[in-house]
Coordinates of N, CA and C in Angstrom, one line a residue:
X27 N -40.7 -18.2 -4.0 CA -39.5 -18.6 -4.5 C -39.0 -17.8 -5.7
X28 N -40.0 -17.4 -6.5 CA -39.6 -16.6 -7.7 C -39.6 -15.1 -7.3
X29 N -38.4 -14.6 -7.1 CA -38.3 -13.2 -6.8 C -38.2 -12.4 -8.0
X30 N -38.8 -11.1 -8.0 CA -38.7 -10.3 -9.2 C -37.2 -9.9 -9.4
X31 N -36.8 -9.9 -10.6 CA -35.4 -9.5 -11.0 C -35.4 -8.0 -11.3
X32 N -34.4 -7.3 -10.8 CA -34.2 -5.9 -11.2 C -33.6 -5.8 -12.5
X33 N -34.0 -4.8 -13.3 CA -33.4 -4.7 -14.5 C -32.0 -4.0 -14.3
X34 N -31.1 -4.2 -15.2 CA -29.7 -3.8 -15.0 C -29.5 -2.3 -14.6
X35 N -30.1 -1.4 -15.3 CA -29.9 0.0 -15.0 C -30.4 0.3 -13.5
X36 N -31.5 -0.3 -13.1 CA -32.0 -0.1 -11.8 C -31.1 -0.6 -10.7
X37 N -30.5 -1.8 -11.0 CA -29.5 -2.4 -10.2 C -28.3 -1.5 -10.0
X38 N -27.8 -1.0 -11.1 CA -26.6 -0.1 -11.0 C -27.0 1.2 -10.3
X39 N -28.1 1.7 -10.5 CA -28.5 2.9 -9.8 C -28.5 2.7 -8.2
X40 N -28.9 1.5 -7.8 CA -29.0 1.2 -6.4 C -27.7 0.8 -5.8
X41 N -26.8 0.3 -6.5 CA -25.5 -0.2 -6.0 C -24.3 0.7 -6.3
X42 N -24.3 1.6 -7.3 CA -23.1 2.3 -7.7 C -22.5 3.1 -6.7
X43 N -23.3 3.8 -5.9 CA -22.7 4.7 -4.8 C -21.9 3.8 -3.8
X44 N -22.5 2.7 -3.4 CA -21.8 1.8 -2.5 C -20.5 1.3 -3.1
X45 N -20.5 0.9 -4.4 CA -19.3 0.4 -5.0 C -18.2 1.5 -5.1
X46 N -18.6 2.7 -5.4 CA -17.6 3.8 -5.5 C -17.0 4.1 -4.1
X47 N -17.8 4.1 -3.1 CA -17.3 4.3 -1.7 C -16.3 3.2 -1.3
X48 N -16.5 2.0 -1.7 CA -15.6 0.9 -1.4 C -14.3 1.0 -2.1
X49 N -14.3 1.7 -3.2 CA -13.1 1.9 -4.0 C -12.2 3.0 -3.4
X50 N -12.7 3.9 -2.6 CA -12.0 5.0 -2.0 C -10.9 4.5 -1.1
X51 N -9.7 5.1 -1.0 CA -8.7 4.6 -0.1 C -9.1 5.0 1.3
X52 N -8.8 4.2 2.2 CA -9.0 4.5 3.6 C -7.9 5.3 4.1
X53 N -8.2 6.1 5.2 CA -7.2 7.0 5.8 C -5.9 6.4 6.2
X54 N -6.0 5.1 6.6 CA -4.8 4.4 7.1 C -4.1 3.6 6.0
X55 N -4.5 3.7 4.8 CA -4.0 2.9 3.7 C -2.6 3.5 3.2
X56 N -2.4 4.7 3.5 CA -1.1 5.3 2.9 C 0.0 4.8 3.8
X57 N 1.2 4.6 3.2 CA 2.4 4.1 3.8 C 2.9 5.0 4.9
X58 N 2.8 6.3 4.6 CA 3.3 7.3 5.5 C 2.5 7.3 6.8
X59 N 1.2 7.2 6.7 CA 0.4 7.2 7.9 C 0.5 5.9 8.6
X60 N 0.6 4.8 7.9 CA 0.9 3.5 8.6 C 2.2 3.5 9.3
X61 N 3.2 4.0 8.7 CA 4.5 4.1 9.4 C 4.5 4.9 10.7
X62 N 3.8 6.1 10.6 CA 3.7 7.0 11.7 C 2.9 6.3 12.8
X63 N 1.8 5.7 12.5 CA 1.0 4.9 13.4 C 1.8 3.8 14.1
X64 N 2.5 3.1 13.3 CA 3.3 2.0 13.9 C 4.3 2.5 14.9
X65 N 5.0 3.7 14.6 CA 6.0 4.2 15.5 C 5.3 4.8 16.7
X66 N 4.1 5.4 16.6 CA 3.4 5.9 17.8 C 3.0 4.7 18.7
X67 N 2.6 3.7 18.1 CA 2.2 2.5 18.9 C 3.4 1.9 19.6
X68 N 4.5 1.8 18.9 CA 5.7 1.3 19.6 C 6.1 2.2 20.7
X69 N 6.1 3.5 20.5 CA 6.5 4.4 21.5 C 5.6 4.4 22.7
X70 N 4.3 4.3 22.5 CA 3.3 4.2 23.6 C 3.5 2.9 24.4
X71 N 3.8 1.8 23.7 CA 4.1 0.5 24.4 C 5.3 0.7 25.3
X72 N 6.4 1.3 24.8 CA 7.6 1.6 25.6 C 7.3 2.4 26.8
X73 N 6.5 3.5 26.6 CA 6.1 4.4 27.7 C 5.3 3.6 28.7
X74 N 4.4 2.8 28.3 CA 3.6 2.0 29.2 C 4.4 1.0 30.0
X75 N 5.4 0.4 29.4 CA 6.3 -0.5 30.1 C 7.1 0.2 31.1
X76 N 7.5 1.4 30.7 CA 8.3 2.2 31.7 C 7.4 2.6 32.9
X77 N 6.1 3.0 32.6 CA 5.2 3.3 33.7 C 5.0 2.1 34.6
X78 N 4.9 0.9 34.0 CA 4.6 -0.3 34.8 C 5.9 -0.6 35.7
X79 N 7.1 -0.4 35.2 CA 8.3 -0.6 35.9 C 8.4 0.4 37.1
X80 N 7.9 1.6 36.9 CA 8.1 2.6 37.9 C 6.8 2.7 38.8
X81 N 5.9 1.9 38.6 CA 4.6 2.0 39.3 C 4.8 1.9 40.8
X82 N 5.8 1.1 41.3 CA 6.0 0.9 42.7 C 6.4 2.2 43.4
X83 N 7.1 3.1 42.7 CA 7.6 4.3 43.2 C 6.7 5.5 43.0
X84 N 5.6 5.2 42.2 CA 4.7 6.4 41.9 C 3.4 6.4 42.7
X85 N 2.9 7.6 42.9 CA 1.6 7.7 43.5 C 0.5 7.2 42.5
X86 N -0.5 6.5 43.0 CA -1.5 5.9 42.2 C -2.1 6.9 41.1
X87 N -2.3 8.1 41.5 CA -2.8 9.1 40.7 C -1.9 9.4 39.5
X88 N -0.6 9.5 39.8 CA 0.5 9.7 38.8 C 0.4 8.6 37.8
X89 N 0.3 7.4 38.3 CA 0.4 6.2 37.4 C -0.8 6.3 36.4
X90 N -2.0 6.5 37.1 CA -3.2 6.5 36.2 C -3.2 7.6 35.2
X91 N -2.7 8.8 35.6 CA -2.6 9.9 34.6 C -1.6 9.6 33.5
X92 N -0.5 8.9 33.8 CA 0.4 8.5 32.8 C -0.2 7.6 31.8
X93 N -1.0 6.6 32.3 CA -1.7 5.7 31.4 C -2.7 6.4 30.5
X94 N -3.4 7.4 31.1 CA -4.4 8.2 30.3 C -3.7 9.0 29.2
X95 N -2.5 9.6 29.6 CA -1.8 10.3 28.6 C -1.4 9.5 27.4
X96 N -1.0 8.2 27.7 CA -0.6 7.4 26.6 C -1.8 7.0 25.7
X97 N -3.0 6.8 26.4 CA -4.2 6.5 25.7 C -4.6 7.7 24.8
X98 N -4.4 8.9 25.2 CA -4.8 10.0 24.5 C -3.9 10.1 23.2
X99 N -2.6 9.7 23.4 CA -1.7 9.8 22.2 C -2.2 8.8 21.1
X100 N -2.7 7.7 21.5 CA -3.2 6.7 20.5 C -4.4 7.2 19.8
X101 N -5.2 7.9 20.5 CA -6.5 8.3 19.9 C -6.6 9.6 19.2
X102 N -5.4 10.3 19.1 CA -5.4 11.6 18.4 C -5.1 11.4 16.9

């Protein structure tokens, strides 16, 4: 039940790198990137809705390729 306590400098040495990494901004934290991502997602959703509406007149392979193209847009 009695665990040994770390002295303060040793604790800082072990935890400081993690603390500094947590303070770094994430890639998607900037407003510009968030706005661009939001527009891309909206555009992809519209394209997928269009693909679904046109599915009856499309060859299965064309439909599948269209869906893959939209997935690629989201992952770049």
